[in-house]
Short mmCIF file of C-alpha atoms in Angstrom, two decimals:
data_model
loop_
_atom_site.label_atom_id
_atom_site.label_comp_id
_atom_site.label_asym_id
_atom_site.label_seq_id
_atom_site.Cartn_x
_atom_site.Cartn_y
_atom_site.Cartn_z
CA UNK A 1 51.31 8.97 47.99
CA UNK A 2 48.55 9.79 45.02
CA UNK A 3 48.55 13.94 45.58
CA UNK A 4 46.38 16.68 43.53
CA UNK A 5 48.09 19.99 43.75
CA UNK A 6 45.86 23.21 42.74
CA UNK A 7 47.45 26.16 40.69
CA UNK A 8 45.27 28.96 40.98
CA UNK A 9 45.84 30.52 37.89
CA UNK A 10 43.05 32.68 37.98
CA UNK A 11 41.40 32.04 41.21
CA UNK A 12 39.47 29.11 42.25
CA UNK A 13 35.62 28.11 41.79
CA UNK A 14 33.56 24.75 42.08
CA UNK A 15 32.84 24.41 38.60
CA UNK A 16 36.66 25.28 37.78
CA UNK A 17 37.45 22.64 39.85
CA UNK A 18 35.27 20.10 38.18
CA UNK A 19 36.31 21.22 34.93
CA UNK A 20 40.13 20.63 35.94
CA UNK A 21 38.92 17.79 37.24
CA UNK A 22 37.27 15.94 34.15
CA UNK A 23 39.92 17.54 32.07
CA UNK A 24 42.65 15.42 34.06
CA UNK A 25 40.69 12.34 32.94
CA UNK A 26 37.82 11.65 35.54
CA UNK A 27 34.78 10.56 32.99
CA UNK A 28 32.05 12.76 32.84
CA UNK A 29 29.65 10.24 32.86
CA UNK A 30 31.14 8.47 36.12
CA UNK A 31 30.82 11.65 37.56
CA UNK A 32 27.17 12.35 36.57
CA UNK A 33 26.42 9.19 37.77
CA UNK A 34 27.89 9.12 40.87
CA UNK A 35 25.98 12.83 41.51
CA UNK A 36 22.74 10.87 40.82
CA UNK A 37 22.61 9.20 43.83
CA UNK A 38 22.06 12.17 46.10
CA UNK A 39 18.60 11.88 44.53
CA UNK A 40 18.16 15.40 43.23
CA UNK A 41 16.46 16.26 40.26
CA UNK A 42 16.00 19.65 38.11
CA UNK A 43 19.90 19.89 36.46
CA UNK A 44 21.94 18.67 33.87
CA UNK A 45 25.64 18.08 33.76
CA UNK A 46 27.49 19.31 30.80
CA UNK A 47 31.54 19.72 29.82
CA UNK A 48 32.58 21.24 26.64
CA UNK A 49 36.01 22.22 25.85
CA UNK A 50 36.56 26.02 25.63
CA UNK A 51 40.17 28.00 25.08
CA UNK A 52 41.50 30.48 27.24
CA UNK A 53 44.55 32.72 26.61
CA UNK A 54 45.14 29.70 23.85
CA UNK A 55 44.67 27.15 25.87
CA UNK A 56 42.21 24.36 25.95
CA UNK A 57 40.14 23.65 28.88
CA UNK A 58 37.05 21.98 30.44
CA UNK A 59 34.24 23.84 31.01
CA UNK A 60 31.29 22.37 33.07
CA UNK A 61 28.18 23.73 33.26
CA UNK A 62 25.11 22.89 35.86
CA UNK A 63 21.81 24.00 33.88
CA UNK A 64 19.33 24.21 36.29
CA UNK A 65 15.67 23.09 35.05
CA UNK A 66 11.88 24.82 36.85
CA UNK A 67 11.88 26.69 40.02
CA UNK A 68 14.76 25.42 42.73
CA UNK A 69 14.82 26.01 46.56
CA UNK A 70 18.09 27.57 46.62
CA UNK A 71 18.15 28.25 50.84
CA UNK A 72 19.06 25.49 53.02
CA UNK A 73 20.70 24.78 56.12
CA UNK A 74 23.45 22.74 57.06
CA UNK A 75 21.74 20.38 58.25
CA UNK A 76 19.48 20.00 55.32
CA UNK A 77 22.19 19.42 53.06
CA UNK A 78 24.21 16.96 55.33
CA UNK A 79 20.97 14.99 55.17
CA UNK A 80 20.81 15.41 51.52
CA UNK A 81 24.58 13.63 51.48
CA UNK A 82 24.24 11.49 54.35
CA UNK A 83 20.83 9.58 52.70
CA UNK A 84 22.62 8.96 49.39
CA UNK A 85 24.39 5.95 48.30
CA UNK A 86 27.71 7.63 47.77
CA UNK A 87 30.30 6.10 49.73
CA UNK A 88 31.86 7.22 53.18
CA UNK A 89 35.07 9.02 51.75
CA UNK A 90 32.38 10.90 49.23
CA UNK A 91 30.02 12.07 51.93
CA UNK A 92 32.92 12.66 54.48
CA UNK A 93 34.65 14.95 51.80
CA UNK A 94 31.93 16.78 51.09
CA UNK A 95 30.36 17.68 54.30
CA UNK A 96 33.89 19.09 55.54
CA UNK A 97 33.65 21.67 52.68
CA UNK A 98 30.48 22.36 53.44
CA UNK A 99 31.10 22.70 56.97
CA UNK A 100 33.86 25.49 56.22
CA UNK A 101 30.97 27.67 54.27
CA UNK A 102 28.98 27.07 57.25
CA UNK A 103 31.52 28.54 59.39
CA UNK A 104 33.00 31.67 56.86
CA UNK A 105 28.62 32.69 56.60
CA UNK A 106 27.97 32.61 60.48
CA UNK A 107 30.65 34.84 61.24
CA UNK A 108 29.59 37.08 58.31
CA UNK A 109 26.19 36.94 59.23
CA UNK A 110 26.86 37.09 62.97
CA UNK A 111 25.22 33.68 63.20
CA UNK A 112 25.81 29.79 64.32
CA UNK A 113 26.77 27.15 61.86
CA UNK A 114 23.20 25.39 62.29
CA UNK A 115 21.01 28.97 62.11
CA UNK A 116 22.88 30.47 58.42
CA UNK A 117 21.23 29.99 55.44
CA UNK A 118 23.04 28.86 52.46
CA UNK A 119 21.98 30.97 49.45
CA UNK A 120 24.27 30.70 46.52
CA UNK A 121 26.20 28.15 48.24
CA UNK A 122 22.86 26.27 49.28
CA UNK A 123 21.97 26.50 45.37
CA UNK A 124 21.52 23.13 43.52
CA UNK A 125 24.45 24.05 41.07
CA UNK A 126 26.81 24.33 44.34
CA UNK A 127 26.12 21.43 46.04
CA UNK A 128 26.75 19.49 42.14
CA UNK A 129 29.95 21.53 42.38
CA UNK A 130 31.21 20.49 46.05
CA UNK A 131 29.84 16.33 45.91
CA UNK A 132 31.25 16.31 42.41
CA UNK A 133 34.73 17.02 44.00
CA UNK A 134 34.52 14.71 46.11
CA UNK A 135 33.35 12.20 43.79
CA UNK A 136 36.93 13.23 41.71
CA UNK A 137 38.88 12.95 44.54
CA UNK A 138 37.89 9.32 45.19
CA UNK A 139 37.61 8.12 41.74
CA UNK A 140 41.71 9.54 41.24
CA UNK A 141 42.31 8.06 44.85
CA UNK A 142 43.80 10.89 46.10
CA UNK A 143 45.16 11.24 49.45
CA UNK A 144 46.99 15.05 49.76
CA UNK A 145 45.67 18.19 48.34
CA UNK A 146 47.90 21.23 48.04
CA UNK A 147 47.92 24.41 46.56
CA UNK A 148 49.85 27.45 44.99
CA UNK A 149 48.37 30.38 47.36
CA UNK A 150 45.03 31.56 46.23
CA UNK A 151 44.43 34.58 44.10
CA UNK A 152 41.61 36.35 45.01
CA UNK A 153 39.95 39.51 43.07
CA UNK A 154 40.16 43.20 44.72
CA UNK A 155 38.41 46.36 44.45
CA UNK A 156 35.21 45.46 42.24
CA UNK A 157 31.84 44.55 43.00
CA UNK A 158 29.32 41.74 42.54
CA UNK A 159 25.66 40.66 42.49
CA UNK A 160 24.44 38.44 45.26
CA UNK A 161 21.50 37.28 47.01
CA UNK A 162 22.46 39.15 49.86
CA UNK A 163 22.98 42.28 48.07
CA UNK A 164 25.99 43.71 45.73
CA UNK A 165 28.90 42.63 47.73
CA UNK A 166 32.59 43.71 47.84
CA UNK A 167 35.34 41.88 45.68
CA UNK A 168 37.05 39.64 47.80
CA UNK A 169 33.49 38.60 49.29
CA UNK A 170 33.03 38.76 52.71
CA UNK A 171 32.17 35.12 52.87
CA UNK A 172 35.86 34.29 50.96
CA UNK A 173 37.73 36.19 53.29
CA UNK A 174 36.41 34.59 56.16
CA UNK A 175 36.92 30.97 54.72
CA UNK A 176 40.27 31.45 53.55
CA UNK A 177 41.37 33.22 56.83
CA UNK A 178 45.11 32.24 58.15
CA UNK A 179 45.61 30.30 54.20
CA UNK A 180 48.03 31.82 52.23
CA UNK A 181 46.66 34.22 49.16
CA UNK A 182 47.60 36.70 47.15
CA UNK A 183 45.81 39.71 46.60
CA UNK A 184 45.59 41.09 42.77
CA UNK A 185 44.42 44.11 41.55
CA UNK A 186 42.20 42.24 39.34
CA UNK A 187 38.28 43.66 39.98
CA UNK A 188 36.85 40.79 39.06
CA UNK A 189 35.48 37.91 41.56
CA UNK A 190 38.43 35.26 41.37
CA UNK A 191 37.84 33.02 43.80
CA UNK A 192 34.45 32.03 45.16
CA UNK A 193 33.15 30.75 48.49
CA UNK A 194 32.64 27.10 47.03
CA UNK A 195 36.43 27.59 45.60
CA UNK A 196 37.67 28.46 49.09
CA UNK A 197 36.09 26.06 51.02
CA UNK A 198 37.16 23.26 48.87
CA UNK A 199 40.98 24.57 49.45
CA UNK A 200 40.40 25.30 52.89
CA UNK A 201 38.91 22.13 53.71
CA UNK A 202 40.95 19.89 52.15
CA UNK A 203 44.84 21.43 51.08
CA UNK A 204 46.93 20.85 53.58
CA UNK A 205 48.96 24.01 52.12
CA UNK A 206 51.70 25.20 49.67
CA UNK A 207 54.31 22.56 47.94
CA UNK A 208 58.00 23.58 47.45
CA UNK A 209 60.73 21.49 46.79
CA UNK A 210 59.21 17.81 46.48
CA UNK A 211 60.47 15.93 43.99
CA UNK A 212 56.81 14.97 41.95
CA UNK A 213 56.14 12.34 39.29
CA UNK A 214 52.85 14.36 37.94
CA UNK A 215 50.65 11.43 35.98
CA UNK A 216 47.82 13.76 34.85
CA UNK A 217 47.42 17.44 34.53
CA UNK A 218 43.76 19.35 33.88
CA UNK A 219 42.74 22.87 32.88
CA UNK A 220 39.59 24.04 34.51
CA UNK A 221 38.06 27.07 32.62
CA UNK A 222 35.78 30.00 34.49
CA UNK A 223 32.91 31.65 32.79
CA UNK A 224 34.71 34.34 31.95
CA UNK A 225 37.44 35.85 29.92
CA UNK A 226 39.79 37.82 31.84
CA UNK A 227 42.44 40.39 30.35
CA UNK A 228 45.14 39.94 32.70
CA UNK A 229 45.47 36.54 33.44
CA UNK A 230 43.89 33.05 31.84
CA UNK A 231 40.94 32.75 33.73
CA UNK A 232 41.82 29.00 34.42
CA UNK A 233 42.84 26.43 37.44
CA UNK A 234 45.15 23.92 36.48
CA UNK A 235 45.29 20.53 38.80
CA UNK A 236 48.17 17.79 38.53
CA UNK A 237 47.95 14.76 39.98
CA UNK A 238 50.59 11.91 40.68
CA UNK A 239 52.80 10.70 43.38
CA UNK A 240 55.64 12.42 45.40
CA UNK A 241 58.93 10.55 45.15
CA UNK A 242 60.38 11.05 48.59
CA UNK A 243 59.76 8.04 50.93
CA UNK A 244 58.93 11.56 52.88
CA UNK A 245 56.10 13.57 52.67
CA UNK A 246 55.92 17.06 53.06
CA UNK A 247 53.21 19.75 54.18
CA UNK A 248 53.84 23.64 55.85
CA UNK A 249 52.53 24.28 58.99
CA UNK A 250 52.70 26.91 61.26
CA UNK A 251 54.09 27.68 64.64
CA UNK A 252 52.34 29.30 66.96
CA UNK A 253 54.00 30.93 70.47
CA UNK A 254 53.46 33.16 73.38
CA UNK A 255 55.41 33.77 76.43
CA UNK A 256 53.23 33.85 79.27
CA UNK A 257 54.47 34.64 83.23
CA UNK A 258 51.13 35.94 84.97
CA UNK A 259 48.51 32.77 84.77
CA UNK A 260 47.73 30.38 87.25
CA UNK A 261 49.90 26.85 86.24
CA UNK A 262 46.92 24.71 87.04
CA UNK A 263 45.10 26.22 83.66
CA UNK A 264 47.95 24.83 81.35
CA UNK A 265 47.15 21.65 80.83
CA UNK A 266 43.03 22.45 80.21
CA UNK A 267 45.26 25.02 77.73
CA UNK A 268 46.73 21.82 75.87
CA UNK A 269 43.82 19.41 76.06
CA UNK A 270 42.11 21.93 74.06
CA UNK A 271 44.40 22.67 71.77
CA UNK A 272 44.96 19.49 71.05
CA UNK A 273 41.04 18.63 70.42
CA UNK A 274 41.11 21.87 67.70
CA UNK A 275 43.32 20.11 65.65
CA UNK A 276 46.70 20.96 66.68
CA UNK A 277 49.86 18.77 65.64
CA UNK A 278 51.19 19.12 69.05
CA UNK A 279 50.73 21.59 72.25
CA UNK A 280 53.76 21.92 75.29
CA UNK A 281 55.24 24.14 77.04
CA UNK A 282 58.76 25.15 78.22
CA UNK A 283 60.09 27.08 81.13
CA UNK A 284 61.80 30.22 81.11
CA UNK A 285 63.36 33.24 82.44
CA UNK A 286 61.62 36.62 81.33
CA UNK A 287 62.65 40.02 81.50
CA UNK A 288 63.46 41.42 84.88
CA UNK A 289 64.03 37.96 86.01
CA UNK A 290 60.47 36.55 86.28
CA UNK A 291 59.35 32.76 85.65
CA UNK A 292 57.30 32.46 82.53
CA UNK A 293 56.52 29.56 80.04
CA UNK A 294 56.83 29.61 75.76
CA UNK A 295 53.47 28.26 75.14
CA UNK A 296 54.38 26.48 71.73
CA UNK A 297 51.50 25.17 69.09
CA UNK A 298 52.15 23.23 66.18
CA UNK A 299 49.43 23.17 63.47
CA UNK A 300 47.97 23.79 60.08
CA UNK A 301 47.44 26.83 58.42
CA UNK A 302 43.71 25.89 57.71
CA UNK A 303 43.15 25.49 61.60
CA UNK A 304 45.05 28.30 62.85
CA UNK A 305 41.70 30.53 63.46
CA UNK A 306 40.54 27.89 66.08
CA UNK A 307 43.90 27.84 67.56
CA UNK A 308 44.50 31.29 68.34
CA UNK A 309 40.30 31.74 69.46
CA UNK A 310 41.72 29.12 72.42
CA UNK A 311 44.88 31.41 73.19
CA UNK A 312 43.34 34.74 73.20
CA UNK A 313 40.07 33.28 75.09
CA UNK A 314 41.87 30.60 77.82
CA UNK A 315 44.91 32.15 78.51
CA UNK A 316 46.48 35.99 79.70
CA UNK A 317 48.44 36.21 76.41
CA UNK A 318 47.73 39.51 74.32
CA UNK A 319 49.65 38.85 71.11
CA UNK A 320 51.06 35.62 69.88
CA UNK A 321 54.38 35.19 67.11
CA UNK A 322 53.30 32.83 64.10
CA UNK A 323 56.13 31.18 61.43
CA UNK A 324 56.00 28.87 58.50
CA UNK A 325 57.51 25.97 59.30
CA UNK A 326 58.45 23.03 56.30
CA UNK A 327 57.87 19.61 57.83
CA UNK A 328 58.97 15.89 56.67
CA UNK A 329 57.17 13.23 57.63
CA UNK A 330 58.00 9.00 56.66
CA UNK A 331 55.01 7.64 55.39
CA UNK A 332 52.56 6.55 58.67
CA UNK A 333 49.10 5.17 58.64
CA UNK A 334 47.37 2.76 61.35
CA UNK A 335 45.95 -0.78 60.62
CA UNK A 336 44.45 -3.41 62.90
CA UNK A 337 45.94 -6.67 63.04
CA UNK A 338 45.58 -9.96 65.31
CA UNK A 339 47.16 -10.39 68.35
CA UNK A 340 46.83 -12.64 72.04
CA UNK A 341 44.86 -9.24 73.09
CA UNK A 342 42.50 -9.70 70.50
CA UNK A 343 42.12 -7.27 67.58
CA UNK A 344 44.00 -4.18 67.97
CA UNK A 345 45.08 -0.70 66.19
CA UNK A 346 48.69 -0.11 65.39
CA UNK A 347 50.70 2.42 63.75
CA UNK A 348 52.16 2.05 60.89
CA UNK A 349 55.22 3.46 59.33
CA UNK A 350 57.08 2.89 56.01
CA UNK A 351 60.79 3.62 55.98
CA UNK A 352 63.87 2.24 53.96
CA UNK A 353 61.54 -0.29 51.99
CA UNK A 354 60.50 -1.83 55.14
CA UNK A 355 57.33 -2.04 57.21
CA UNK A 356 57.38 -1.41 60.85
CA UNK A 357 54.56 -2.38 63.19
CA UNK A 358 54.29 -0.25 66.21
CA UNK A 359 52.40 -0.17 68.91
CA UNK A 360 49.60 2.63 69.75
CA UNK A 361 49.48 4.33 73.21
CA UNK A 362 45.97 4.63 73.48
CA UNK A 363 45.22 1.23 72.68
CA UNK A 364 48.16 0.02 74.54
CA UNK A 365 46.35 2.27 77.67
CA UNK A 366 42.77 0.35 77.08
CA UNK A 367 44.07 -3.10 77.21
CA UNK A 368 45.79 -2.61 80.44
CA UNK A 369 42.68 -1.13 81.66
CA UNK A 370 40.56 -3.94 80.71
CA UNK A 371 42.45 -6.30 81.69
CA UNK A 372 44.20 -5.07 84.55
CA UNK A 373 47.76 -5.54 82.84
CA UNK A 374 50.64 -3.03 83.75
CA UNK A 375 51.29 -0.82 80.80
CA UNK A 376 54.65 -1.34 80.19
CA UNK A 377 53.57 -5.28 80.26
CA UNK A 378 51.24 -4.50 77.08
CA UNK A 379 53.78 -2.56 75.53
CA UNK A 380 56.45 -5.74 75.46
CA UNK A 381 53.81 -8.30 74.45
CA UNK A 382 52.74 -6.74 71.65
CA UNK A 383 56.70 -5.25 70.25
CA UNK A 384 57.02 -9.47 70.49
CA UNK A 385 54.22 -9.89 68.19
CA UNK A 386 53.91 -7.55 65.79
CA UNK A 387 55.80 -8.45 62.34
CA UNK A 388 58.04 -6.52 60.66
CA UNK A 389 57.65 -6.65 56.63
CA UNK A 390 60.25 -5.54 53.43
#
C-alpha cells in the first residue's frame, strides 16, 4: 500500500505541500502541465530550491499575471475542475478539499456551502495549490495519507480579505475541528486553510508503530523564515510492510435510557450515511436499575463533527465519551468479476499471500431481488464460483 505521510514541521500550506511534493521527485513540468488543463490563464509555476534552518527545500511559487477574480463559489470552481481534462481521481481529490473549505467558511460566515464566497481560498494561486496536489497524489499513486498532528500558530495576527484575523484563523479552526493538532506559541500563521483542508480531506490520521519502507522523502519550504522552528513540511512516501494496514479512529458512546426505541435505527441509518465505520447498540442496566442502551459509533477523526451533529440533534443524549482507538485492517478492496448471475461486485481481501473472493451483501441482496432467488441461494452459488488466487 503506496502511503504519503505529512510531518508538519512548521505547519502546513498548499504551496508547502507542492514544494514537498516536487521535492520528493514529482516533475515540475508534469505538474505544470497537468494544471494546464483546467484552462486557466494569468500564472506561472515556478520551484527553486531555498534552505531553511540548513536544509534544502522546494519552494514553489504561483506568480499571478493582470487583474484576477479572486471570489468564487463552490460551484464555480467544481465547474472549473469538472470541465477539465484531468482525470477522475484528479478532479475527485480536489473537489473533496475544496468541499472541506466550503464547509470550515459557512460556519464562519454563518452561511451554506453553496452561498460562501471563496476569497483567498477562491484565489487563482489556491486553486494551483489544491489541483496541483491532487495531480501529485496520482502521479506517486498514492493510496493513504497520514499525518504527524498539525501545528498551528497562536496569539498573532494576520491580513486578510475579510479583515486582520486572529492566529489560528477562524477558517483553520473550523476545518481542522475533531483532527489532532498541537497548539504552539509561535505568532506566526502556521498552517493555512488550503493546508488544513488538504489534511482534513484526505489523512486518514496519525501513524505509530507501522513498520514503513519510505522510497522518497521531500522538504516543502514556506515563505518565511521562522526563529523557532524550520519553517518546512517534510512528506515521505513508500509502502507499509504489514500485510495489515493501520489508521486511528475514534469511538464515540452515549448511554441513553429515556428515548423512544423506534428512533434507533433512523439513529444508525444516519450515522451510517455520515461516514461512520459502524453504528449498534447494546443493552444495559443503568443506575437505579433502569433499561438503557450504549449507543456505540465507530469513525474517523476527520468525520467526527458530522457524527456528533446526528447525536446531539436525533437523540436525548447530552454529552457523549470519545477515545482513540488503533485499528488493523488485511488489505480489502472490491472488483467485479464474471459469474452465471452476470457481472457482479465482490470483495476482496489479501491475506497470507493469498487472494480471497468474497461475496458482497448488497449485491448478493439485488440478485435475489431480480431474480426472485432466496438469498442464502445467491450466497452458495456464487462461494462455488468465485476463485481463490496465491
Amino acid at each position: 500500500m503506496t502511503f504519503a505521510y505529512f510531518d508538519t514541521i512548521g505547519g502546513l500550506s498548499g504551496d508547502m505541500t507542492l514544494g514537498a511534493f516536487v521535492s520528493a521527485g514529482v516533475p515540475i513540468d508534469y505538474l505544470s502541465d497537468e494544471l494546464k488543463k483546467l484552462g486557466l490563464e494569468g500564472y506561472e509555476l515556478s520551484a527553486t530550491h531555498v534552505e531553511r534552518s540548513g536544509i534544502v527545500a522546494t519552494k514553489i511559487d504561483v506568480t499571478i499575471s493582470g487583474e484576477q477574480r479572486d471570489h468564487r463559489h463552490l460551484k464555480d470552481i467544481s465547474a472549473i475542475i469538472d470541465n477539465s481534462s484531468l482525470n477522475s481521481r484528479v478532479k475527485e481529490t480536489a473537489k473533496a478539499i475544496f468541499h472541506e473549505v466550503a464547509v470550515g467558511e459557512a460556519r464562519v460566515h454563518n452561511s451554506t456551502i453553496e452561498r460562501v464566497h471563496f476569497h483567498e481560498v477562491g484565489a487563482l494561486d489556491s486553486i494551483v495549490d489544491i489541483v496541483g496536489t491532487a495531480v501529485c497524489l496520482d502521479y506517486l499513486n498514492v493510496e493513504h495519507v497520514y499525518s504527524s498532528p498539525i501545528k498551528l500558530g497562536n496569539g498573532g495576527q494576520i491580513n486578510t480579505q475579510h479583515g486582520v484575523m486572529p492566529v489560528p484563523t477562524p477558517a483553520t479552526i473550523e476545518i481542522l475541528k475533531g483532527y489532532p493538532t498541537i497548539l504552539t506559541d509561535i505568532k506566526s500563521e502556521l498552517t493555512t486553510p488550503t493546508g488544513a483542508a488538504i489534511i482534513k480531506a484526505l489523512s486518514k490520521g496519525l501513524l505509530s508503530t507501522e513498520r514503513m519502507r519510505i522510497e522518497r522523502i521531500g522538504y516543502g519550504a514556506g515563505t518565511r523564515e521562522i526563529a523557532e522552528i524550520p519553517n518546512l513540511l517534510r512528506i515521505m512516501v513508500g509502502q507499509l510492510d504489514a500485510e495489515y494496514s493501520s489508521d486511528e479512529i475514534v469511538s464515540v458512546e452515549t448511554n441513553i435510557d429515556d428515548m423512544n426505541p423506534e428512533i434507533y435505527p433512523f439513529v444508525l441509518e444516519k450515522l451510517m450515511e455520515a461516514g461512520a465505520h459502524d453504528a449498534y447498540l447494546v443493552p444495559i442496566l443503568m443506575k437505579k436499575g433502569r433499561p438503557g442502551m450504549l449507543l456505540s459509533v465507530l469513525v474517523e477523526r476527520s468525520k467526527l463533527d458530522p457524527i456528533l451533529s446526528i447525536l446531539f440533534l436525533e437523540t436525548t443524549t447530552l454529552g457523549v465519551r470519545i477515545q482513540p482507538i488503533e485499528r488493523r485492517k488485511i488489505s480489502r478492496s472490491s472488483r467485479q468479476v464474471q459469474t452465471s448471475f452476470g457481472t457482479v461486485t465482490v470483495k476482496v481481501i489479501r491475506k497470507d499471500d493469498m487472494e480471497y473472493l468474497v461475496p458482497e451483501f448488497e449485491e448478493c441482496k439485488r440478485l435475489s431481488r431480480e431474480r426472485s432467488i432466496p438469498l442464502k441461494d445467491v450466497y452458495k452459488q456464487l462461494e462455488r464460483e468465485l476463485p481463490q488466487r496465491s
